[in-house]
Amino acid sequence: MIEMDFEDFIEEVKFQMTEFDALDEKTIKEWEAKARTWVDKHDDKKRRIIKHDDEIIVKVKDEEVCIEIAEKFYKAVKNDKVKDYWYKFTLI
């Protein structure tokens, strides 16, 4: 597991999403807003999201997670399964 600053994590996933033509800027920003809401509301029993007063750290298995998240979101958008994507969303 590696630790990433949540802001860096978000930016890396968004960067990976730009590789997919179907994901425009509006769709990527919508993903960002929902990901932030998910982290704020998520009850993390496995301590993979560490919230401090001024920052959030996420623990992921490796840096490839950002690519995997972008790919999964792309497939969800392409297949009109975004609701299912968020139902199953995880950082790992």
PDB file of N, CA, C and O in Angstrom, residues 38 51 63 70 72 92:
ATOM      1  N   TRP A  38     -18.182  11.237  -1.741  1.00  0.00           N
ATOM      2  CA  TRP A  38     -18.035   9.856  -1.288  1.00  0.00           C
ATOM      3  C   TRP A  38     -17.019   9.769  -0.152  1.00  0.00           C
ATOM      4  O   TRP A  38     -17.262   9.116   0.859  1.00  0.00           O
ATOM      5  N   LYS A  51      -8.260  11.142   7.632  1.00  0.00           N
ATOM      6  CA  LYS A  51      -8.686  12.538   7.590  1.00  0.00           C
ATOM      7  C   LYS A  51      -8.045  13.306   8.737  1.00  0.00           C
ATOM      8  O   LYS A  51      -8.212  12.955   9.897  1.00  0.00           O
ATOM      9  N   GLU A  63       0.030   2.851  -7.589  1.00  0.00           N
ATOM     10  CA  GLU A  63      -0.334   4.006  -8.403  1.00  0.00           C
ATOM     11  C   GLU A  63      -1.238   3.636  -9.575  1.00  0.00           C
ATOM     12  O   GLU A  63      -1.889   4.501 -10.154  1.00  0.00           O
ATOM     13  N   ALA A  70     -10.102   5.479 -13.476  1.00  0.00           N
ATOM     14  CA  ALA A  70     -10.446   6.209 -14.703  1.00  0.00           C
ATOM     15  C   ALA A  70     -11.058   5.274 -15.739  1.00  0.00           C
ATOM     16  O   ALA A  70     -12.067   5.613 -16.377  1.00  0.00           O
ATOM     17  N   LYS A  72     -12.592   2.359 -15.240  1.00  0.00           N
ATOM     18  CA  LYS A  72     -13.908   1.908 -14.791  1.00  0.00           C
ATOM     19  C   LYS A  72     -14.961   2.992 -15.016  1.00  0.00           C
ATOM     20  O   LYS A  72     -16.091   2.700 -15.422  1.00  0.00           O
ATOM     21  N   ILE A  92      -9.760   1.342  -3.879  1.00  0.00           N
ATOM     22  CA  ILE A  92      -8.744   0.292  -3.957  1.00  0.00           C
ATOM     23  C   ILE A  92      -8.955  -0.600  -5.166  1.00  0.00           C
ATOM     24  O   ILE A  92     -10.012  -0.913  -5.539  1.00  0.00           O
TER      25      ILE A  92
END
